[in-house]
Tab-separated table of C-alpha atoms in Angstrom:
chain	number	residue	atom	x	y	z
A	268	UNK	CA	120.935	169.529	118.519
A	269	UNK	CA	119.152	171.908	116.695
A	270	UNK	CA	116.811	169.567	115.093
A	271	UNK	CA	116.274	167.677	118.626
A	272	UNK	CA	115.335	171.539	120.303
A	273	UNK	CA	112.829	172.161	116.873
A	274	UNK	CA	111.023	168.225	117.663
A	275	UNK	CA	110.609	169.170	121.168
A	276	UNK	CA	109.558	172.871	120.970
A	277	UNK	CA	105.605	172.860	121.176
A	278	UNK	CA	105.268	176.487	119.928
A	279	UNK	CA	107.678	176.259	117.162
A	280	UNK	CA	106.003	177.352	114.273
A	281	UNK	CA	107.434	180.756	114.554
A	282	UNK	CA	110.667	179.477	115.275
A	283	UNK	CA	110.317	177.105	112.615
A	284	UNK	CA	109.654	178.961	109.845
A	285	UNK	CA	113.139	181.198	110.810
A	286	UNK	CA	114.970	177.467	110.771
A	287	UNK	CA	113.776	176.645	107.437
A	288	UNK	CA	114.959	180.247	106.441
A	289	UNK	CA	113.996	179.083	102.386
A	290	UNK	CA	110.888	177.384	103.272
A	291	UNK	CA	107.090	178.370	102.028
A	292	UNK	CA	103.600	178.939	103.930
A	293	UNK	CA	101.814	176.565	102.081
A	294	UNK	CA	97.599	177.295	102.789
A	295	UNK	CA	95.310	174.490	101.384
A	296	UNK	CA	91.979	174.876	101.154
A	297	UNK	CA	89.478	171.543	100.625
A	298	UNK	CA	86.423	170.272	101.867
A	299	UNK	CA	86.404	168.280	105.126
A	300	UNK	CA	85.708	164.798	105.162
A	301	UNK	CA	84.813	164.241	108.786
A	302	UNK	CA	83.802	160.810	109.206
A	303	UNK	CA	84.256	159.901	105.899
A	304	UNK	CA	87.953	160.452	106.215
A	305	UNK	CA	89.422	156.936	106.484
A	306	UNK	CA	86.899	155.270	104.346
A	307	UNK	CA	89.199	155.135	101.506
A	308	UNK	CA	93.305	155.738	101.332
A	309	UNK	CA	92.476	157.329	97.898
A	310	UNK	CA	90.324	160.012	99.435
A	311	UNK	CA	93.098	162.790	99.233
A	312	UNK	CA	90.732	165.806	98.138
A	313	UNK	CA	89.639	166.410	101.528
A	314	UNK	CA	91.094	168.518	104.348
A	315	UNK	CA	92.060	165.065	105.999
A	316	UNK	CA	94.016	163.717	102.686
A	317	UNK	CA	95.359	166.995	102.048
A	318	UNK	CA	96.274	166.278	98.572
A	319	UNK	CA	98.465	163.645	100.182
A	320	UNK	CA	101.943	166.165	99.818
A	321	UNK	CA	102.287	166.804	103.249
A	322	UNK	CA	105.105	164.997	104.273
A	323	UNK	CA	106.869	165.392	101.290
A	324	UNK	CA	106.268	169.184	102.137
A	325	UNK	CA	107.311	169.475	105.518
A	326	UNK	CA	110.264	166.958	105.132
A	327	UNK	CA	111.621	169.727	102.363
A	328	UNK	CA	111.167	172.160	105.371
A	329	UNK	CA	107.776	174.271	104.226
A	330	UNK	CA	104.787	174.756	106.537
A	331	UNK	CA	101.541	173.401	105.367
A	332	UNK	CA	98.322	174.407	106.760
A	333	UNK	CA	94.561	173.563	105.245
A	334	UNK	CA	91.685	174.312	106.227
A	335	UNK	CA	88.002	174.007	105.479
A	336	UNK	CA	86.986	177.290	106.957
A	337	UNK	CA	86.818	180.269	104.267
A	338	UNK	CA	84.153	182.574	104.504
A	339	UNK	CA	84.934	186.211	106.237
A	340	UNK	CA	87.128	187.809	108.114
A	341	UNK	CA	87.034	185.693	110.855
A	342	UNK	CA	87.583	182.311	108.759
A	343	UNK	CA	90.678	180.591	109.549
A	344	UNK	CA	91.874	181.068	105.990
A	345	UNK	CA	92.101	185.165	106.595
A	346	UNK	CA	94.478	184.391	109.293
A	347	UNK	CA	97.356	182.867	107.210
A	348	UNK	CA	96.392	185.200	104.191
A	349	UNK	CA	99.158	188.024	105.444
A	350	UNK	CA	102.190	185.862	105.303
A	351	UNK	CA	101.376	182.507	102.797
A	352	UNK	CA	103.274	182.113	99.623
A	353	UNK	CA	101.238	179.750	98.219
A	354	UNK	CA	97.524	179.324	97.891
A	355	UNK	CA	95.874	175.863	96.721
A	356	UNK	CA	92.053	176.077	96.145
A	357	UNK	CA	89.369	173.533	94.797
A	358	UNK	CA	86.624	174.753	92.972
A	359	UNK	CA	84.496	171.942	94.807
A	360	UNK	CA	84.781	174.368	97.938
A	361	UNK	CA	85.915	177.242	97.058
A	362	UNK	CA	88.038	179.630	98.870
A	363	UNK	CA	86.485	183.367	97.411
A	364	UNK	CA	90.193	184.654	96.290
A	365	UNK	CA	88.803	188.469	96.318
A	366	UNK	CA	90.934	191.740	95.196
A	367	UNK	CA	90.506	192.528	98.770
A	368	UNK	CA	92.316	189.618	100.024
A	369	UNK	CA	94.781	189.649	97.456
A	370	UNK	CA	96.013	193.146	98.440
A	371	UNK	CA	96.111	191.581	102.148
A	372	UNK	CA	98.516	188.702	100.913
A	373	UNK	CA	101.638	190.730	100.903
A	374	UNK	CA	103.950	187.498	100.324
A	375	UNK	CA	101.374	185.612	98.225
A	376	UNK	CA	103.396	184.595	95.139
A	377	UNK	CA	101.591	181.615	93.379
A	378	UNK	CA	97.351	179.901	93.510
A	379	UNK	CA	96.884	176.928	92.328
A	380	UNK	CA	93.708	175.283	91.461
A	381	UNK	CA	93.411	171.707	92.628
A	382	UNK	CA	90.730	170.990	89.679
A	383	UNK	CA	90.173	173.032	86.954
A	384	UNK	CA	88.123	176.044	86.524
A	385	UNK	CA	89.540	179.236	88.415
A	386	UNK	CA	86.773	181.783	88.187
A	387	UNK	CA	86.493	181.656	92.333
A	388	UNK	CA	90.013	183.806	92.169
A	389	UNK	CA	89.691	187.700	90.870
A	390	UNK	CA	92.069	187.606	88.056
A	391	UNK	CA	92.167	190.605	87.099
A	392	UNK	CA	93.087	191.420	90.559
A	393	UNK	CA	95.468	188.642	90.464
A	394	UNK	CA	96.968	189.685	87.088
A	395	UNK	CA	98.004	193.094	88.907
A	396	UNK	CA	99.525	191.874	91.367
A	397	UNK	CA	101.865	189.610	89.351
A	398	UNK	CA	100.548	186.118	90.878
A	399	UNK	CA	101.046	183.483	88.938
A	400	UNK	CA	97.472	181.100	88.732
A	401	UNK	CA	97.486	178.001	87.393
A	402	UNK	CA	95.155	174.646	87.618
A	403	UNK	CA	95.491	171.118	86.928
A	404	UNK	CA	94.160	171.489	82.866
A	405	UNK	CA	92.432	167.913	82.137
A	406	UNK	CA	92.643	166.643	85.495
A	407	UNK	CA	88.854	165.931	85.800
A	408	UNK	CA	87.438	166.397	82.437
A	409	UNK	CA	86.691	162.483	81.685
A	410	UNK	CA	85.093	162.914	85.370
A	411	UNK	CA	82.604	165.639	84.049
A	412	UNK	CA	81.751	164.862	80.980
A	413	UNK	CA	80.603	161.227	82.272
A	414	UNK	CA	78.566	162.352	84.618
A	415	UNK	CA	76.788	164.923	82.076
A	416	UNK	CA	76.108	161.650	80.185
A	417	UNK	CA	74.669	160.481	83.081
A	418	UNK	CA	72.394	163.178	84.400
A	419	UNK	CA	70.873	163.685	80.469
A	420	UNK	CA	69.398	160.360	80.904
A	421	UNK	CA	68.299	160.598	84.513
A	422	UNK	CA	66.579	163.684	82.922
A	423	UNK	CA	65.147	162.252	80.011
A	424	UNK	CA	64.403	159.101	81.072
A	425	UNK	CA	62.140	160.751	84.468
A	426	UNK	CA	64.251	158.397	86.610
A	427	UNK	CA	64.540	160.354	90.075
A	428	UNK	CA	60.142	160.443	90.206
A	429	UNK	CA	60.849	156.748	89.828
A	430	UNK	CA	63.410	156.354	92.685
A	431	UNK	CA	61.410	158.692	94.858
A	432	UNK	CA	58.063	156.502	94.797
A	433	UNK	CA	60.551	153.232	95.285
A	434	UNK	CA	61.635	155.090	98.645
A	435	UNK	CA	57.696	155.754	99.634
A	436	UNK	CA	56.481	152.619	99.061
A	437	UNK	CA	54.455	153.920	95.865
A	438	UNK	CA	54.304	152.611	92.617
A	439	UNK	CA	52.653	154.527	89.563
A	440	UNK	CA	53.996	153.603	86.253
A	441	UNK	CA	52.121	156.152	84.725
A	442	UNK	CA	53.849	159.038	87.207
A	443	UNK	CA	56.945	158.560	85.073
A	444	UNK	CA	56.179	157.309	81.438
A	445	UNK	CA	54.301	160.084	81.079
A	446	UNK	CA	57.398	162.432	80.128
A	447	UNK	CA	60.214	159.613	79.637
A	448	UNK	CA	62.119	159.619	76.661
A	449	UNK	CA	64.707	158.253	74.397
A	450	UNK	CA	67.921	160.058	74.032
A	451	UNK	CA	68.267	158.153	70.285
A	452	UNK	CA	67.308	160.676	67.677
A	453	UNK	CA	67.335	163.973	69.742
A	454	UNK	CA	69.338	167.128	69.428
A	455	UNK	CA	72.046	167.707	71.638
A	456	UNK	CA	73.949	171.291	71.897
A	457	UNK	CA	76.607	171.874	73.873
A	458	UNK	CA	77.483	175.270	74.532
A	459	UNK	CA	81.342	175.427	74.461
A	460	UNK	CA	83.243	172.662	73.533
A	461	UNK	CA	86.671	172.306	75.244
A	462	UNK	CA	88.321	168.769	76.505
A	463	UNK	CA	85.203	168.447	78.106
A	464	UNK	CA	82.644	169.200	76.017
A	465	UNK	CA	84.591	167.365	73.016
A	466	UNK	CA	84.543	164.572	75.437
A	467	UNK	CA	81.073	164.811	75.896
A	468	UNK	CA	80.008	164.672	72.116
A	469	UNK	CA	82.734	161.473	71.765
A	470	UNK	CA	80.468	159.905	74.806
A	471	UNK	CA	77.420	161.150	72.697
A	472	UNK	CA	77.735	159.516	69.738
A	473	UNK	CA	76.858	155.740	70.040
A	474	UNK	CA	73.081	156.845	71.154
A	475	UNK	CA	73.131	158.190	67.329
A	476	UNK	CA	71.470	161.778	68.464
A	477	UNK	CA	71.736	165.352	66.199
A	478	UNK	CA	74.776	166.506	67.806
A	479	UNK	CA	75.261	170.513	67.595
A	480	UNK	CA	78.112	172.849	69.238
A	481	UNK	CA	78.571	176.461	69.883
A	482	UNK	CA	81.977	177.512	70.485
A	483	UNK	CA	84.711	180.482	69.627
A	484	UNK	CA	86.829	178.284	67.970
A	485	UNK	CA	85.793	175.938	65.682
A	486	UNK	CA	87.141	172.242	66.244
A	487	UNK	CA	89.400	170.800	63.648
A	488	UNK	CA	87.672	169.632	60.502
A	489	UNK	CA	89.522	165.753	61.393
A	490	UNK	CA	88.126	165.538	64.629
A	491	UNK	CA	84.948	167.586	63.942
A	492	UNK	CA	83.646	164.475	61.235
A	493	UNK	CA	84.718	161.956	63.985
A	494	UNK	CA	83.136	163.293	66.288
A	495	UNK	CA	79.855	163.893	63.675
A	496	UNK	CA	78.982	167.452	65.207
A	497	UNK	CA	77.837	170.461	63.721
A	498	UNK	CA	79.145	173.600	64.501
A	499	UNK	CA	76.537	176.335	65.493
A	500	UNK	CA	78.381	180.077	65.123
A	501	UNK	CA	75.329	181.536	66.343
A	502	UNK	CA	74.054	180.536	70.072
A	503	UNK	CA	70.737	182.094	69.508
A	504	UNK	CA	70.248	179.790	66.345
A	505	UNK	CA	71.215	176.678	67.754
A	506	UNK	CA	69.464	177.147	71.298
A	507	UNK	CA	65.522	176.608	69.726
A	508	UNK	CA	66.929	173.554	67.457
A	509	UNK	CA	67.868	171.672	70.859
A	510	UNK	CA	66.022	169.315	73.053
A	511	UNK	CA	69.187	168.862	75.331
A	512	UNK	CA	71.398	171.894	76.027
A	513	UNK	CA	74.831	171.343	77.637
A	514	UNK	CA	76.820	174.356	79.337
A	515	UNK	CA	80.673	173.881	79.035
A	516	UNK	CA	81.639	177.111	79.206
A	517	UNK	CA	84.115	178.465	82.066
A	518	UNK	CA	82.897	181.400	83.975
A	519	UNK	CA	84.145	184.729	82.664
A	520	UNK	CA	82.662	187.920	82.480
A	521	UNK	CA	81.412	187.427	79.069
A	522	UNK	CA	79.240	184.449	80.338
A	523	UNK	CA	78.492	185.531	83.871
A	524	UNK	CA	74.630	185.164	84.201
A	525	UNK	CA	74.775	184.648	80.672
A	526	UNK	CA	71.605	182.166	80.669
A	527	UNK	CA	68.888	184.880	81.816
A	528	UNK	CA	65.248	185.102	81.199
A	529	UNK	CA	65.700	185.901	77.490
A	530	UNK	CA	68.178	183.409	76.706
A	531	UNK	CA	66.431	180.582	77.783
A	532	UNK	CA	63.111	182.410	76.025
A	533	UNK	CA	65.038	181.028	72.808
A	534	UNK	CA	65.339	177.647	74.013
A	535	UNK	CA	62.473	175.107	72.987
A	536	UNK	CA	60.017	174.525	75.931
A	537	UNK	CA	60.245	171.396	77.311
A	538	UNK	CA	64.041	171.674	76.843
A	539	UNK	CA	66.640	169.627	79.394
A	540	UNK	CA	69.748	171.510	80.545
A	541	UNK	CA	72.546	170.082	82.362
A	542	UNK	CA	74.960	172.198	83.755
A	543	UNK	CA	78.482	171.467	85.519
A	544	UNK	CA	80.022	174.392	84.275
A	545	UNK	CA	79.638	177.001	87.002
A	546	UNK	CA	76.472	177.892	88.404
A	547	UNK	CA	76.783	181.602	88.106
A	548	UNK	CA	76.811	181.446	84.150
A	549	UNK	CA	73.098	180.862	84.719
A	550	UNK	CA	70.942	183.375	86.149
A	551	UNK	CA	69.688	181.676	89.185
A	552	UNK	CA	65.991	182.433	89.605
A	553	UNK	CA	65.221	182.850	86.042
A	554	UNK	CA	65.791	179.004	85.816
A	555	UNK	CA	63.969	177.922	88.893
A	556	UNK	CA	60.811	179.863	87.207
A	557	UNK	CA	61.282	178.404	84.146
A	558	UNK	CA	61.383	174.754	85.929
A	559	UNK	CA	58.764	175.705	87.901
A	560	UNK	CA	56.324	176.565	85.220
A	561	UNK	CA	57.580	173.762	82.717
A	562	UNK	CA	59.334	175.953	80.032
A	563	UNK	CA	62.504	173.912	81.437
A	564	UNK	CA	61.280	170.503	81.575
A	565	UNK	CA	64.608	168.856	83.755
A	566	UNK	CA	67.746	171.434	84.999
A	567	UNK	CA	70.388	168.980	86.164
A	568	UNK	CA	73.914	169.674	87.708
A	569	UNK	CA	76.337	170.468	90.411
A	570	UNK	CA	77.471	173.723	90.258
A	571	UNK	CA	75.952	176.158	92.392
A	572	UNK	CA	76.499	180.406	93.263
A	573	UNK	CA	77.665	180.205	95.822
A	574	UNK	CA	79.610	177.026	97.024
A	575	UNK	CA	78.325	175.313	100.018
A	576	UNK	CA	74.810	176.312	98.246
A	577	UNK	CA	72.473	177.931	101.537
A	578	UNK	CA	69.380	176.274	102.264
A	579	UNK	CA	67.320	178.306	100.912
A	580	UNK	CA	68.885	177.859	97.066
A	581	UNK	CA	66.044	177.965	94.809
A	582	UNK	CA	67.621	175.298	93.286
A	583	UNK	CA	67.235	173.072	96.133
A	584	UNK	CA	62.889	173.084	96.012
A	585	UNK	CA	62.422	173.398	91.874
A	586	UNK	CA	60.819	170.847	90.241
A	587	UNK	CA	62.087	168.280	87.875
A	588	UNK	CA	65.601	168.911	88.897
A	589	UNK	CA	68.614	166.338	89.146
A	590	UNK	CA	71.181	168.527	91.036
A	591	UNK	CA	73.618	167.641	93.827
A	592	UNK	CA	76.373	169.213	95.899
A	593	UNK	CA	79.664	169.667	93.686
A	594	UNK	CA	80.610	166.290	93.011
A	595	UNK	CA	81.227	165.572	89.601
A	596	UNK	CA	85.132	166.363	89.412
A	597	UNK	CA	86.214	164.907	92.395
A	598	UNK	CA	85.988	161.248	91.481
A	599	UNK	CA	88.683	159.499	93.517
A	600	UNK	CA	90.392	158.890	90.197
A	601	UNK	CA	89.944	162.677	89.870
A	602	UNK	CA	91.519	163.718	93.027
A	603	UNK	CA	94.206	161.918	92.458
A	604	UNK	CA	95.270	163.280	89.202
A	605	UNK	CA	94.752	166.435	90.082
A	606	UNK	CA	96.674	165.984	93.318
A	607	UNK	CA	99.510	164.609	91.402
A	608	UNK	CA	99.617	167.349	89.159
A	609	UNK	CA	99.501	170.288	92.092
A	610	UNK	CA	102.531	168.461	93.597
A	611	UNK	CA	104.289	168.710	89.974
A	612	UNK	CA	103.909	172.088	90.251
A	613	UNK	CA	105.159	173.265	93.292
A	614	UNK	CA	108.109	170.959	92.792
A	615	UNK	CA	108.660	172.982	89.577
A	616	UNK	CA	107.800	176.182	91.742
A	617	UNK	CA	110.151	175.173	94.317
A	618	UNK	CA	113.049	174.599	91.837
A	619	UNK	CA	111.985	177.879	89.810
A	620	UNK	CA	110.925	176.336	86.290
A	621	UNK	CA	107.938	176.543	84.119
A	622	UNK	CA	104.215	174.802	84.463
A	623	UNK	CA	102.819	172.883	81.784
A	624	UNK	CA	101.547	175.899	79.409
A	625	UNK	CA	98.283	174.857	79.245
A	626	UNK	CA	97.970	174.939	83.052
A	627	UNK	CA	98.396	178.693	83.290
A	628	UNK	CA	95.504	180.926	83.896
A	629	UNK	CA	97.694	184.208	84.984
A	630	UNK	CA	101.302	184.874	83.988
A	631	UNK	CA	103.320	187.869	84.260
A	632	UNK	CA	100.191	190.266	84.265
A	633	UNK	CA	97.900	187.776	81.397
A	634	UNK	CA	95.194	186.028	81.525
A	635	UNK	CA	94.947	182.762	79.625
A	636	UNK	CA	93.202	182.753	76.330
A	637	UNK	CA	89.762	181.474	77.843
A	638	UNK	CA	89.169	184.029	80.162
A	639	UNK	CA	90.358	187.303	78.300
């Protein structure tokens, strides 16, 4: 039988994808787990897990290929790029969706973001040529704005100094104290407040600290008094009021490199930033000078330009920093909501109807809201 000949035909990929006449090229890109693989059956961000859709895509007769491998011409990715339909990317490794490659991907019809944030795609580019990009819109945000909580404190409270003379065998109480502090009582700003910065200030409030936010839109008067924030209309007036400066921001052209020399010349010295917005809103070397010479006193985070950061990030050798590779996201409870909601949309791709709205980022030539 047919299906018997396809089973035993080792080079039928070509000869496959002519069976399954309707069937999609399906490229995913993720990070690869390695030996870390079958540590957990939850682990379905990775290369290995594959969002955990293959067999429910190749038993509906598409071909599914993923890959780690992204950078340059000679990257597996740029092989498949002529002839996929579908693109899935994770902003925890992203694949660089350039206007080059998009003029290269002759059949590519739909990228989706397994995550949220989609600034690693051209959209612009996108937008021309009629793809449709959407992500997985609150997927992760409890993820992030936990772990912002989390690295404000390991900031203010000088923890990693501690941990690192634990490790040596040291032990100088005085090596930490001497620039510890209480959250309680100190002003917070975020800098954009979306699900997850809204999140953030709801995660803020029992530590009773001045809570301040900068946004386009003002949050609703309701949710503004529970929350207890203050809106800040002008950046530049809220910035020297803060000792604790949050980015949640996407990355558009409007903020690209926003946080340069003069910017964070408005900030208090001794200020704390934590960032796990996108790395490139931040001008890199402007805030490894500022840590280095104490005008920053912690810059915490992980979100780096570019993704794997290279060794020689000047983020990697600043002082008083609490940064690590992209992790905060991809929480196994993370990667499986956002898994879940990539397979909802191809099955709604597949059977031609509409996303969630709030998941679009491109459709039919426009961008969404946040990055016009």
């Amino acid at each position: 039988s047919m299906a018997a000949h396809v089973r035993g035909c080792r080079c039928s990929s070509l000869f496959l994808s002519s069976f399954f006449a309707g069937g999609k090229k399906i490229v995913g890109v993720f990070y690869q787990a390695g030996e870390y693989a079958d540590k957990n059956p939850d682990f379905v961000g990775c290369v290995e897990g594959a969002l955990g859709i293959r067999d429910w895509l190749e038993s509906n007769g598409h071909h599914y290929i993923v890959t780690d491998d992204k950078e340059g011409l000679n990257s597996e990715l740029e092989k498949h790029i002529e002839d996929m339909h579908v693109l899935i990317t994770t902003p925890f490794h992203p694949a660089y969706v350039t206007a080059e490659r998009i003029k290269k991907a002759k059949n590519l019809e739909l990228v989706l973001t397994a995550g949220i944030g989609s600034d690693h795609i051209d959209l612009l580019a996108a937008a021309a040529a009629g793809l449709t990009v959407a992500e997985v819109t609150g997927s992760n945000t409890v993820s992030v704005a936990e772990d912002q909580l989390m690295r404000i404190l390991i900031l203010l409270r000088n923890f990693l100094p501690g941990y690192q003379q634990v490790v040596k065998g040291e032990w100088n109480v005085a090596g930490i104290a001497h620039r510890a502090y209480d959250l309680e009582g100190k002003t917070v700003g975020t800098v954009g407040a979306g699900r997850i910065g809204r999140l953030l200030l709801q995660r803020l409030k029992p530590f009773n600290c001045n809570m301040l936010y900068h946004d386009r839109i003002r949050i609703n008067p309701e949710l503004e008094k529970e929350i207890g924030a203050k809106f800040e209309e002008d950046l530049d007036v809220m910035l020297p009021k803060c000792d604790v400066i949050v980015i949640n921001t996407p990355l558009t052209e409007k903020t690209r490199g926003m946080f340069n020399k003069e910017k964070i010349a408005k900030m208090k010295k001794g200020v704390i930033i934590v960032n796990n917005a996108r790395g490139a809103i931040m001008d890199t070397q402007a805030v490894a000078d500022a840590c280095s010479n104490g005008y920053i006193a912690g810059y915490g985070g992980d979100v780096w330009f570019p993704q794997p950061a290279p060794k020689d990030h000047p983020w990697r050798y600043m002082p008083n920093h609490a940064m690590t590779p992209h992790t905060s996201g991809t929480t196994i409870d993370a990667q499986l909501r956002y898994a879940s909601g990539v397979k909802d949309m191809l099955d709604r791709y597949f059977k031609g109807e509409d996303f969630p709205v709030e998941n679009y980022i491109v459709k039919e030539g426009e961008l969404a809201s946040q990055y016009k």
